[in-house]
Tab-separated table of C-alpha atoms in Angstrom:
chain	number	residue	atom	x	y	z
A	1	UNK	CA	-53.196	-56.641	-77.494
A	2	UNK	CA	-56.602	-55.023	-76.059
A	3	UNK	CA	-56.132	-51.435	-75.163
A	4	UNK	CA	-57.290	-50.544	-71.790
A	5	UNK	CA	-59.801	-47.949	-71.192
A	6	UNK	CA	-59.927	-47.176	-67.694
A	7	UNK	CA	-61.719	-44.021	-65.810
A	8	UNK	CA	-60.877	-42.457	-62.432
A	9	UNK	CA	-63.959	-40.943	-61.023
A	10	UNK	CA	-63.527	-38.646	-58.043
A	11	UNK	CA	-66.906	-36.538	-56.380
A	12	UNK	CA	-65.966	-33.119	-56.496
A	13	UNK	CA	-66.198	-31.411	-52.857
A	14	UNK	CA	-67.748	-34.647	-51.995
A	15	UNK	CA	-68.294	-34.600	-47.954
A	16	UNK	CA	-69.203	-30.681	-48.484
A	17	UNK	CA	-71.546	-32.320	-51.446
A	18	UNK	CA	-73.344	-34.199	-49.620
A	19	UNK	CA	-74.172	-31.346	-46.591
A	20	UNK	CA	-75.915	-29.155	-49.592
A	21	UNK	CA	-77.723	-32.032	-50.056
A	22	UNK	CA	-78.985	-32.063	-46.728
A	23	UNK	CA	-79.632	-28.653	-46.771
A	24	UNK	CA	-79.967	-26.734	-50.526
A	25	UNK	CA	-78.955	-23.349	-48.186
A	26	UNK	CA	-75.836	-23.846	-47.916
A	27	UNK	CA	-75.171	-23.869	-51.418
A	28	UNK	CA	-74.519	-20.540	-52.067
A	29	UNK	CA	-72.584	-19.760	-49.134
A	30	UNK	CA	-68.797	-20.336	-47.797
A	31	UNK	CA	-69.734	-23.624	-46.146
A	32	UNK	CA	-66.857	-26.707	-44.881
A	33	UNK	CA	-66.752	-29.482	-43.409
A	34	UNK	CA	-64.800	-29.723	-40.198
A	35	UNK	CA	-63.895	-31.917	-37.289
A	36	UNK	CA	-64.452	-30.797	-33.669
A	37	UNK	CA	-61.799	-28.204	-32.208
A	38	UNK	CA	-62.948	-29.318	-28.391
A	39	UNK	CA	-61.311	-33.121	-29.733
A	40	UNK	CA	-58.405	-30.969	-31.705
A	41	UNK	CA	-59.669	-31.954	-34.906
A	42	UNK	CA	-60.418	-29.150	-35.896
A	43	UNK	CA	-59.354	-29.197	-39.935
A	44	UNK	CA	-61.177	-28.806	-43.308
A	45	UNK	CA	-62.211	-32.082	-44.386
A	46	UNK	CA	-64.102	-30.484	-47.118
A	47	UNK	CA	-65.483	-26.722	-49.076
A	48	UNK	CA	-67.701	-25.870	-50.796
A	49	UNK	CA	-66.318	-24.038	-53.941
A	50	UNK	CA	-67.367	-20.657	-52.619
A	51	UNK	CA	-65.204	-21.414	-49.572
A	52	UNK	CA	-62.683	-22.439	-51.830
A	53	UNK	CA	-62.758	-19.123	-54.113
A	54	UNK	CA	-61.690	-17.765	-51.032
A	55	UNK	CA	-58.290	-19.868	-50.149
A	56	UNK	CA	-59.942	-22.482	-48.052
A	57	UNK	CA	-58.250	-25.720	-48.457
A	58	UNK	CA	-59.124	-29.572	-47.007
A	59	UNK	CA	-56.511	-30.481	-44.167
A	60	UNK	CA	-56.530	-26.660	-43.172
A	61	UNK	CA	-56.969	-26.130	-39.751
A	62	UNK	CA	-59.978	-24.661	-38.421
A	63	UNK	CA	-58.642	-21.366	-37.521
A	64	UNK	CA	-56.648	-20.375	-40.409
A	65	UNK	CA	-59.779	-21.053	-42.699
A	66	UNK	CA	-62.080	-18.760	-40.865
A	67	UNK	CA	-59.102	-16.164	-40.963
A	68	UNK	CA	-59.134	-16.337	-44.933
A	69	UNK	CA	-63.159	-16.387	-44.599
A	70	UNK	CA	-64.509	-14.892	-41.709
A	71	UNK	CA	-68.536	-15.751	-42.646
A	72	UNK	CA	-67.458	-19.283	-43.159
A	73	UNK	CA	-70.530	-22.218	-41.990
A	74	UNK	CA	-69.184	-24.882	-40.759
A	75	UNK	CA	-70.742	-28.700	-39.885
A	76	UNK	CA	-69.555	-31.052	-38.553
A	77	UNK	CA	-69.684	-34.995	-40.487
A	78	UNK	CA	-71.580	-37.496	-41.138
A	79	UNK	CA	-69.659	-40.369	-42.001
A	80	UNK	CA	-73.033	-42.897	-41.782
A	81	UNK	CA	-74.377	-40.486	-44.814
A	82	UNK	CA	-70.963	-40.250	-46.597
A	83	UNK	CA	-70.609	-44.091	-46.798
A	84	UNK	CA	-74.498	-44.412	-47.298
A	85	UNK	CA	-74.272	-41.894	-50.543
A	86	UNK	CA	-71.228	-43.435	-51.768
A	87	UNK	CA	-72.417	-46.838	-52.237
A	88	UNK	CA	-75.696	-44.940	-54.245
A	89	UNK	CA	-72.641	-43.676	-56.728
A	90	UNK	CA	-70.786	-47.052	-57.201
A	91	UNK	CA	-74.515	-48.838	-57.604
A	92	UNK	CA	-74.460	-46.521	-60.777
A	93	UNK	CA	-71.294	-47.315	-61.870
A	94	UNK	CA	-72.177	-50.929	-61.877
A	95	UNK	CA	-74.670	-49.926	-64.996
A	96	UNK	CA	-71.411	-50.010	-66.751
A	97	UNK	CA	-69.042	-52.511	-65.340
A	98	UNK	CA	-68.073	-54.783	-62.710
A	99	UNK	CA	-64.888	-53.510	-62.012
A	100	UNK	CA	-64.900	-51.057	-59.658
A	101	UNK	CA	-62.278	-50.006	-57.137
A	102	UNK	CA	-62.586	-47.695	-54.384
A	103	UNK	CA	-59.805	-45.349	-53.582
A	104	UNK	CA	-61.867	-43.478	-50.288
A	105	UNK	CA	-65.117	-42.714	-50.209
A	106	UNK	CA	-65.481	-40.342	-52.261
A	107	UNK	CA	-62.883	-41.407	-55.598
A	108	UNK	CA	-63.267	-45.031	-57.590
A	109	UNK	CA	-61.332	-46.714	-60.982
A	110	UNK	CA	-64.005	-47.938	-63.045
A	111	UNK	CA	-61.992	-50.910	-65.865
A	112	UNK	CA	-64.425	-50.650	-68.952
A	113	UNK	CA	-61.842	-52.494	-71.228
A	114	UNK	CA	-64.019	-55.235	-73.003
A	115	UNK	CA	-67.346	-52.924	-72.256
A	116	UNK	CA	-66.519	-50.503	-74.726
A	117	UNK	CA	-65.599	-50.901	-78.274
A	118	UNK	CA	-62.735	-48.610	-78.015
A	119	UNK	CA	-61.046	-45.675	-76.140
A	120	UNK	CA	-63.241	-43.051	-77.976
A	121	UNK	CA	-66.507	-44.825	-77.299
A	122	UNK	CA	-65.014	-45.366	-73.788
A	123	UNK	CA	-65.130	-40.433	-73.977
A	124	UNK	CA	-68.350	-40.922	-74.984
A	125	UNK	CA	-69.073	-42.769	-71.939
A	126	UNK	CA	-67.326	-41.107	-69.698
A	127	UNK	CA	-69.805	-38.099	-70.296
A	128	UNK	CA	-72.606	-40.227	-70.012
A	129	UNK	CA	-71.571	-40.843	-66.310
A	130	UNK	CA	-70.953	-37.684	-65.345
A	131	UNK	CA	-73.837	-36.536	-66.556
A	132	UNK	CA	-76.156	-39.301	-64.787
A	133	UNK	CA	-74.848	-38.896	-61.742
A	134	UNK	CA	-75.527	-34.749	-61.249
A	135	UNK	CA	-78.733	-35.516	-62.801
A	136	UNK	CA	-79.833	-38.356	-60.308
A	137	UNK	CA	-78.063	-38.087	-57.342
A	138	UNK	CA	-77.302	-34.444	-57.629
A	139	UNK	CA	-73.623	-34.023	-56.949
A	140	UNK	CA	-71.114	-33.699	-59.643
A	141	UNK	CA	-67.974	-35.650	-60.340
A	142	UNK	CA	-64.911	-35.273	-62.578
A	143	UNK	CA	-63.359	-38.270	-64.579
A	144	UNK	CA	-60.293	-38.807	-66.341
A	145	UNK	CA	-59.606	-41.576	-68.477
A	146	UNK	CA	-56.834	-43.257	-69.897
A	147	UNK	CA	-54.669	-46.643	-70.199
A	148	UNK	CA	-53.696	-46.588	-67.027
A	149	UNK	CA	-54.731	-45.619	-63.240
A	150	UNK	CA	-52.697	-43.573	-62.700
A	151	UNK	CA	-52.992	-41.094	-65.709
A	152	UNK	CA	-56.585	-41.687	-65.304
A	153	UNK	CA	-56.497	-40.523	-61.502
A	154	UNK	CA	-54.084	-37.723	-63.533
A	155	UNK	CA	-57.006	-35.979	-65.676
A	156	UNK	CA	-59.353	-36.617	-62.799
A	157	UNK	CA	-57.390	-34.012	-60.612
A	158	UNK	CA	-57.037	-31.847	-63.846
A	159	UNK	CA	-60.342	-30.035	-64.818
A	160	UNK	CA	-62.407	-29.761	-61.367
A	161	UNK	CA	-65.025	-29.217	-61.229
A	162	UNK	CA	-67.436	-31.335	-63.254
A	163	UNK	CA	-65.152	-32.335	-65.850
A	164	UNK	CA	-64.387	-35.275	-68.411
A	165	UNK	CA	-60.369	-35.473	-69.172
A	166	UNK	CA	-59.488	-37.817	-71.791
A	167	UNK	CA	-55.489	-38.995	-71.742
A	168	UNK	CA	-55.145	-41.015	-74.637
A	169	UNK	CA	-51.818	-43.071	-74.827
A	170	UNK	CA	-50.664	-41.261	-78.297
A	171	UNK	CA	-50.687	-37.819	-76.750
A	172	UNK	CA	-49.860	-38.775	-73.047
A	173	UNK	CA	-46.565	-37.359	-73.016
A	174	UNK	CA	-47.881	-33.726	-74.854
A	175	UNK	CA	-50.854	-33.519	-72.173
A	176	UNK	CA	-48.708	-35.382	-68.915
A	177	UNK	CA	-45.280	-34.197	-69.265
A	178	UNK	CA	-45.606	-30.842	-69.096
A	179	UNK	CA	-47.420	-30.900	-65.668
A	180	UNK	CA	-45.674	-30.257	-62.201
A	181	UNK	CA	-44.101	-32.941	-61.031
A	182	UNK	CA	-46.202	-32.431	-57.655
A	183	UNK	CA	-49.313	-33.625	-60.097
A	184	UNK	CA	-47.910	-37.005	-60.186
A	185	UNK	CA	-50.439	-40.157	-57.947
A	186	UNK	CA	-47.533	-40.553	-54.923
A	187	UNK	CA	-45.261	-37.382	-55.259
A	188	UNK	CA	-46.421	-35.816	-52.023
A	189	UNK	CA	-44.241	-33.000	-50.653
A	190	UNK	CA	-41.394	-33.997	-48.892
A	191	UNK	CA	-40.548	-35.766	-52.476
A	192	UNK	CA	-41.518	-33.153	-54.532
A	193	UNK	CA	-38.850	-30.683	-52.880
A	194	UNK	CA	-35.981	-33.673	-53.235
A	195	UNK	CA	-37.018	-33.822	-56.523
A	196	UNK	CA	-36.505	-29.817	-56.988
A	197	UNK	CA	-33.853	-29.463	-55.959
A	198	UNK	CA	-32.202	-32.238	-58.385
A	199	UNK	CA	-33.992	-29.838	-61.027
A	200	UNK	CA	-36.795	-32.269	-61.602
A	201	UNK	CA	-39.518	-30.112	-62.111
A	202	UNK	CA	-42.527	-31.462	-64.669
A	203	UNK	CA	-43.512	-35.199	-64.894
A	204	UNK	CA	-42.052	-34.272	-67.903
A	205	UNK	CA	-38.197	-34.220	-66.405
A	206	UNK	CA	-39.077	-37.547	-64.070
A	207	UNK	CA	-39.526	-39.177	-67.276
A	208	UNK	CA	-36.576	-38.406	-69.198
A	209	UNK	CA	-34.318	-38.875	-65.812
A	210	UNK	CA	-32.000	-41.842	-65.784
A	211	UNK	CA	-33.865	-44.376	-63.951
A	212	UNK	CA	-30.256	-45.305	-62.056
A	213	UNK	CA	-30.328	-42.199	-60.701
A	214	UNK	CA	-33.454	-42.395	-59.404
A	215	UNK	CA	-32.999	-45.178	-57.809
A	216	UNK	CA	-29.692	-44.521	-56.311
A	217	UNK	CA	-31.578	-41.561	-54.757
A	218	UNK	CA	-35.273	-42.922	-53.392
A	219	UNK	CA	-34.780	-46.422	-53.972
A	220	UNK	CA	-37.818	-48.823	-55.307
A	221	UNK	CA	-40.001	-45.656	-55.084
A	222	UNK	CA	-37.763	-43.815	-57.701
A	223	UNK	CA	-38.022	-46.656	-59.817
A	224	UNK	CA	-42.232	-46.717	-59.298
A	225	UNK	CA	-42.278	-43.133	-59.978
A	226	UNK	CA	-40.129	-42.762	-62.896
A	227	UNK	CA	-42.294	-45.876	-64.611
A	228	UNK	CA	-45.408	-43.533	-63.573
A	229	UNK	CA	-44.381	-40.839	-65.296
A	230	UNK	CA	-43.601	-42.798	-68.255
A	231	UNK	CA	-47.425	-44.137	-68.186
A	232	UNK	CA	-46.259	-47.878	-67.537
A	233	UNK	CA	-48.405	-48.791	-64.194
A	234	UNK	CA	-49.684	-52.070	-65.215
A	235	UNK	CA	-51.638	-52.401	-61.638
A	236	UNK	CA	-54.889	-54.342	-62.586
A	237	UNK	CA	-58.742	-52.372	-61.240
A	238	UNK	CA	-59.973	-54.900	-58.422
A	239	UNK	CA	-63.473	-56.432	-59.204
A	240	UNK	CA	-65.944	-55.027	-57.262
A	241	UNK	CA	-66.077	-56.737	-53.496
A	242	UNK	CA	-62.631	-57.758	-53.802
A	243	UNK	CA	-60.929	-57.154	-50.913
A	244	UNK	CA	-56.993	-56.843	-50.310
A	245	UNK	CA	-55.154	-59.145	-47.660
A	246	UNK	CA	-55.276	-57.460	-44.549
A	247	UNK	CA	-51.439	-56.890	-43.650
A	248	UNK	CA	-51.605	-54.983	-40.491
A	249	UNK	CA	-54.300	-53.741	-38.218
A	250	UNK	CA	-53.494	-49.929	-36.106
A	251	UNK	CA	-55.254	-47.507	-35.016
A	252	UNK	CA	-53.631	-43.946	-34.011
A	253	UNK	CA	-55.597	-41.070	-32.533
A	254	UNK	CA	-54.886	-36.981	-32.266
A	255	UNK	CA	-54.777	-36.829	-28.053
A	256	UNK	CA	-57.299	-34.575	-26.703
A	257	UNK	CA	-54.303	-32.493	-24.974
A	258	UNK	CA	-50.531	-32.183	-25.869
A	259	UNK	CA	-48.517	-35.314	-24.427
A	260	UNK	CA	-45.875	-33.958	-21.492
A	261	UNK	CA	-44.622	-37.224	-19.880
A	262	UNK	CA	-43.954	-40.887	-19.810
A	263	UNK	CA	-47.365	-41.839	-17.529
A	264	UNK	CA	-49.400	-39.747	-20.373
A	265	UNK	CA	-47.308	-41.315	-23.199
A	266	UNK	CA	-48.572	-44.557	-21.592
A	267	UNK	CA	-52.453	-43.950	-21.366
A	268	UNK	CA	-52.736	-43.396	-25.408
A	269	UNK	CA	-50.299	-46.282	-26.005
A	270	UNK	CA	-52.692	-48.306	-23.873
A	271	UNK	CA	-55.809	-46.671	-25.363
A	272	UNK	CA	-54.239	-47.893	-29.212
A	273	UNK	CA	-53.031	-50.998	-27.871
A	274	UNK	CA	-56.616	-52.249	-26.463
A	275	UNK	CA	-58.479	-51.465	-30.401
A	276	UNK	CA	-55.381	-53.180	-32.124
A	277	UNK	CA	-55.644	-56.039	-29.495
A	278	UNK	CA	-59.380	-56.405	-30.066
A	279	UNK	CA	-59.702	-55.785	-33.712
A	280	UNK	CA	-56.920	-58.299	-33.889
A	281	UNK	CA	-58.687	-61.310	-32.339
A	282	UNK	CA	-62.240	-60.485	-34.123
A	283	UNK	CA	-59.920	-60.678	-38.024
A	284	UNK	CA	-58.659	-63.482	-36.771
A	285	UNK	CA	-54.805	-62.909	-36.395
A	286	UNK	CA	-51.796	-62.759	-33.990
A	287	UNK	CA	-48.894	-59.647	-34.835
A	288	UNK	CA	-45.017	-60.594	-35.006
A	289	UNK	CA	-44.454	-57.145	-35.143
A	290	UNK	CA	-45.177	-54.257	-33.063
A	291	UNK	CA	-45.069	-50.440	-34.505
A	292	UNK	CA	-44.940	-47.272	-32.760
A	293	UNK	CA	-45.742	-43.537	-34.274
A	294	UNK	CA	-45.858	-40.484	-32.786
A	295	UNK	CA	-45.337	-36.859	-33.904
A	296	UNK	CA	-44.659	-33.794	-31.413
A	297	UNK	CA	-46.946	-31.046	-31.219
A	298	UNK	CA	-45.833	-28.251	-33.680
A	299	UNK	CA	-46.083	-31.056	-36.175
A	300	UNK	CA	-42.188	-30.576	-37.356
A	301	UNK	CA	-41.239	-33.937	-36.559
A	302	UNK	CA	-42.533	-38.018	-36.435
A	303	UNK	CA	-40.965	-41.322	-35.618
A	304	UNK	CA	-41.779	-44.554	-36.879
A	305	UNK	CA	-40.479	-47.371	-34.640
A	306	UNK	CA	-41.271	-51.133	-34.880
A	307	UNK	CA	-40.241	-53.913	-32.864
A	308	UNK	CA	-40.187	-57.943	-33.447
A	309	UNK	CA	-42.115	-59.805	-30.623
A	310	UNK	CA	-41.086	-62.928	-29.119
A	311	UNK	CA	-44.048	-64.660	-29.618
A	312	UNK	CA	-46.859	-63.460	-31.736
A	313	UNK	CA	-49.723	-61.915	-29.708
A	314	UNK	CA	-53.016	-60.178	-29.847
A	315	UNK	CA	-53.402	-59.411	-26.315
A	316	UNK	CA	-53.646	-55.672	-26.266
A	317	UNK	CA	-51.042	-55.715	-23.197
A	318	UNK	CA	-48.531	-57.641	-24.740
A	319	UNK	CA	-48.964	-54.892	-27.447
A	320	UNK	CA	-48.743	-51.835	-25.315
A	321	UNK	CA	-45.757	-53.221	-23.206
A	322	UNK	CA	-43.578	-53.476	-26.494
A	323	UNK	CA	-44.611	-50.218	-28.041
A	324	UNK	CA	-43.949	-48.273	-24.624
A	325	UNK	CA	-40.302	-49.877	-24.650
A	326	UNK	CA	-40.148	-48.883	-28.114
A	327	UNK	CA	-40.999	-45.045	-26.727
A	328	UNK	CA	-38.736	-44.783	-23.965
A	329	UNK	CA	-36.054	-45.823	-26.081
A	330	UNK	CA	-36.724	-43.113	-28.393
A	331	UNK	CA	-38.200	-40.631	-26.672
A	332	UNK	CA	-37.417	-41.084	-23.240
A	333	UNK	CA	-35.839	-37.326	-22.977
A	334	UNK	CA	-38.577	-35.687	-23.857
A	335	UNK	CA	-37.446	-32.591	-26.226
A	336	UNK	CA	-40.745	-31.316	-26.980
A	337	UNK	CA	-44.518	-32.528	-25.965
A	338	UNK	CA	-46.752	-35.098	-28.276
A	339	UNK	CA	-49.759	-34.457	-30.326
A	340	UNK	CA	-50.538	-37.732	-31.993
A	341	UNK	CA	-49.573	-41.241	-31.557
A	342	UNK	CA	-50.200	-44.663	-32.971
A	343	UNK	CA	-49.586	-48.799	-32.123
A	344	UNK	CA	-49.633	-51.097	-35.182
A	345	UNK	CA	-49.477	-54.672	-35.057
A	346	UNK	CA	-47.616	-55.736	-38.289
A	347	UNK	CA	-46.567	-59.330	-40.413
A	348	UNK	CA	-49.939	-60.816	-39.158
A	349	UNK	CA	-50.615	-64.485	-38.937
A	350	UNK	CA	-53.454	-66.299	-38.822
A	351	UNK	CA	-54.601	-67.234	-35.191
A	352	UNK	CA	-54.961	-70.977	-36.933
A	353	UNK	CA	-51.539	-71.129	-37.596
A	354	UNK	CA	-49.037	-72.659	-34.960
A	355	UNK	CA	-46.867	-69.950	-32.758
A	356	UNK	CA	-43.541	-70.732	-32.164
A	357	UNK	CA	-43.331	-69.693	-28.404
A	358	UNK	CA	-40.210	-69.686	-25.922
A	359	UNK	CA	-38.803	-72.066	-23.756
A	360	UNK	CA	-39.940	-70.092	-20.954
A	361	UNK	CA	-43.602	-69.353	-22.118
A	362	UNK	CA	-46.738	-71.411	-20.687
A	363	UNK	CA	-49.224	-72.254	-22.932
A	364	UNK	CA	-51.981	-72.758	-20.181
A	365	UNK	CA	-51.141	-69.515	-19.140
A	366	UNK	CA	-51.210	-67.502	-22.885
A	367	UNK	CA	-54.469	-69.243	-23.730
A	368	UNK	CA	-56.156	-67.890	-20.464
A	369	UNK	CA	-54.894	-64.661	-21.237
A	370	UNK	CA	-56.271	-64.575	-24.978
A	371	UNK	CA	-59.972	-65.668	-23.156
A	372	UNK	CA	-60.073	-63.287	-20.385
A	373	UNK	CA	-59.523	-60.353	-23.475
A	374	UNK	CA	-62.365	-62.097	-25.373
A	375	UNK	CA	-64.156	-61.669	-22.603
A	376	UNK	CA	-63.210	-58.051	-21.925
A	377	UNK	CA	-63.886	-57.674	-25.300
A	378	UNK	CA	-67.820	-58.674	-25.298
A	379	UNK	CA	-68.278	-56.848	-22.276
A	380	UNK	CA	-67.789	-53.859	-23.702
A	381	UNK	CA	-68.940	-53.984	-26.731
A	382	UNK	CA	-72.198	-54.537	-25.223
A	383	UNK	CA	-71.671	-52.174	-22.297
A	384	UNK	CA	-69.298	-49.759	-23.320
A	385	UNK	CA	-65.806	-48.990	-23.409
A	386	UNK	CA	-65.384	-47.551	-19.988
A	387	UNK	CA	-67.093	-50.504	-18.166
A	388	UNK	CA	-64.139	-52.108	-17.291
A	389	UNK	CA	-60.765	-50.247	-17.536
A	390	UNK	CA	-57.034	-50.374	-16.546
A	391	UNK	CA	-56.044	-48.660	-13.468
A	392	UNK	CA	-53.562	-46.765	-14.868
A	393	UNK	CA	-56.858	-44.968	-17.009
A	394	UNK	CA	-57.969	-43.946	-14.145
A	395	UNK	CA	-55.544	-41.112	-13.542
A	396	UNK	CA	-56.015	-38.907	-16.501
A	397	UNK	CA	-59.801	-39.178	-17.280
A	398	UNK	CA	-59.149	-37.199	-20.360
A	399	UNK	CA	-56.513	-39.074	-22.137
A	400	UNK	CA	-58.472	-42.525	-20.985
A	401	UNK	CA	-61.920	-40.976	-22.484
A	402	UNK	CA	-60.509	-42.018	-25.908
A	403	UNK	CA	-62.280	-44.638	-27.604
A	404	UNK	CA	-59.889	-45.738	-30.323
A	405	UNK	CA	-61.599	-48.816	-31.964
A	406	UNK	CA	-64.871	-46.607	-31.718
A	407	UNK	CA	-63.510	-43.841	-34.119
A	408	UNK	CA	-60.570	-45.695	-36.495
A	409	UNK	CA	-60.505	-44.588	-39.910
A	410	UNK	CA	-60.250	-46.976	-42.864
A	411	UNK	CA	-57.978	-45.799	-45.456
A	412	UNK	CA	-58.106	-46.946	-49.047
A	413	UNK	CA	-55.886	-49.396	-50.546
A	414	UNK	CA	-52.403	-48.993	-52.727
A	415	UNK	CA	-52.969	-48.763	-56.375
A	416	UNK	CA	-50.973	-51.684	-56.828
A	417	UNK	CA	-53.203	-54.452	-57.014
A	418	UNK	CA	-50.783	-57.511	-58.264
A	419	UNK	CA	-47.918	-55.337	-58.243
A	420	UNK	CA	-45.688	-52.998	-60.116
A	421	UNK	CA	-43.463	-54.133	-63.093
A	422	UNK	CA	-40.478	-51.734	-63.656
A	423	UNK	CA	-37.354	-51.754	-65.934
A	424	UNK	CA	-34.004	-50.308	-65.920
A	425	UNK	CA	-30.448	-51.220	-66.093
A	426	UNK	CA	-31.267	-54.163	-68.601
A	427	UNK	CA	-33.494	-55.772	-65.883
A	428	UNK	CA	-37.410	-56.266	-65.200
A	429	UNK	CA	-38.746	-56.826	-61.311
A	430	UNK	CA	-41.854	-56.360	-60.197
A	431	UNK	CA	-42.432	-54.720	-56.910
A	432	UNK	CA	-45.406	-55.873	-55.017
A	433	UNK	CA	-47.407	-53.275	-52.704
């Protein structure tokens, strides 16, 4: 059988990157990236490495990075440039193959298995890359490269900046295995610690664990990680334009102030509901399932709540009624005030295929419903999203300024494109994403 040779590329800095770019002063001084504190977005999104010398990380908020660097720049993004410079990157990469998968913006697997002859001429290529793409686009990337994603995504974290990491699958376990388990694609931190404090401390230790145990203790996810650590991810690098089913469509927003009471709770669920509802009927699909997230506003705590609708809807108030039921029932007491909060519509169906309604329901009535929206809907997208609003908006013009569907966020993909084959226990399953 073939081996694989496959690279994880990831632009080093790459939002800060691309503001030196813009302007070449800013390359020698502490420099980041950061949201707007007036909208309480105020984190790192990206430093520069002289920022970075000096303890600033991405995620950071605003004011603890200019405590650890007091002459810090910061500017704000520019997301249109980001995605702009991004696609100049892959459009290189395609000199080399057409399997390329995006993982963000600013990070991409890159299959050359059948391109190159073998894994050493895939090193050699590697370093052709890197070096193309500081020399004509002027940023710098590091790449790792290896049988699998996720080892490759492995030496891509390993030697930043500006660095080639080979992983080759005779001497995985001498350059993997001794690593922190925290190193490992999907060991954030909440896992890491449960994994501490069973003693699991390298990749190393995952490996060598007894995949029962694992299981017994995270479930499918032990089983995923344990096979990870093992360097037996079989997850095939998408062809470039493929995109992945579309399995749920949300939006959830960081409120412009803390959330005190049910009336507030209700303007952002509203506000989420609406871009859900309307992003919903442009894709094409109706949600069975309604989820609710929220997280209170020292950021110690979240909820996760969903909720099986009657009938599947996307009309945005059908939406919001279910996910404020979904609140009240679980937060109705109100122990501490809200920071963030979300709506998801979840196990879509296409708006083709036949709804099985209630006894009760009029279908005269649901289809005027669903064309009023659309109508809503091209009003303001032509006119703007305050041009015709709820009453309920019009009582906190703060909360209601929110323009959810305006400023989503698209997140990558899984890595698991086809799924994940696992063993243990004298049985193989694969475990789709």
């Amino acid at each position: 059988m073939e081996q694989r040779v496959v690279a994880h590329s990831d632009l080093n800095c790459y939002y800060a990157s691309v503001e030196m770019l813009r302007n070449p002063r800013l390359r020698d001084v502490p420099m980041a990236v950061c949201g707007r504190r007036e909208e309480r977005h105020g984190i790192v999104l990206a430093a520069n490495y002289p920022a970075k010398r000096k303890g600033v990380k991405t995620g950071m908020a605003n004011w603890e990075a200019r405590r650890l660097c007091p002459g810090m720049y910061t500017v704000p993004p520019h997301y249109d440039d980001y995605i702009q410079f991004s696609g100049f990157v892959r459009d290189l990469y395609a000199d080399y193959t057409d399997r390329i998968e995006p993982f963000g913006l600013d990070e991409s697997w890159l299959d050359f298995t059948g391109c190159v002859p073998s894994f050493k001429a895939g090193e050699k290529l590697i370093l052709e890359i890197r070096e193309r793409v500081k020399r004509e686009l002027g940023v710098t990337v590091s790449i790792g490269l290896s049988d699998n994603k996720v080892f490759s995504k492995l030496g891509s974290d390993m030697n930043k900046p500006d660095a080639c990491t080979p992983i080759p699958r005779e001497r995985f376990k001498e350059i993997v295995w001794p690593l922190p388990v925290g190193s490992l694609l999907y060991v954030g931190r909440a896992t890491e610690v449960k994994l501490r404090r069973r003693f699991i401390e390298t990749i190393g230790d995952l490996a060598n664990t007894d995949p029962e145990n694992l299981h017994r203790w995270f479930g499918k996810v032990g089983l995923i990680l344990h096979a990870f650590a093992n360097g037996e991810d079989q997850s095939m690098v998408a062809p470039t334009g493929f995109e992945a089913p579309i399995k749920s469509i949300g939006n959830s927003h960081t409120c412009p102030r803390d959330l005190c009471n049910d009336n507030d709770a209700k303007i952002m669920i509203y506000a989420m509901s609406e871009s859900v509802g309307a992003r919903l009927m442009e894709l094409g699909f109706y949600a069975t399932t309604v989820e609710l997230f929220f997280i209170n506003n020292d950021m110690t705590a979240c909820w996760t709540k969903r909720r099986r609708l009657p009938v599947p809807t996307n009309i945005s108030g059908e939406i919001a009624e279910a996910a404020f039921r979904l609140f009240t029932r679980t937060y109705g007491h109100w122990p501490m005030p809200l920071r963030k909060i979300g709506v998801r519509g979840c196990d879509l169906i296409n708006d083709t295929s036949p709804r099985q309604t209630t006894v009760f329901a009029d279908a005269q009535k649901m289809t005027g419903k669903e064309d009023l929206e659309r109508a809503i809907n091209i009003l303001r997208a032509r006119y703007g999203n305050k041009c015709i609003q709820r009453a309920i908006m019009f009582t906190d013009g703060e909360l209601s300024g929110v323009d959810a569907k305006k400023d989503h966020t698209i997140h990558p993909t899984g890595v698991f494109n086809g799924g994940m084959t696992v063993s243990w226990g004298g049985y193989t399953t694969t475990i789709m994403q």
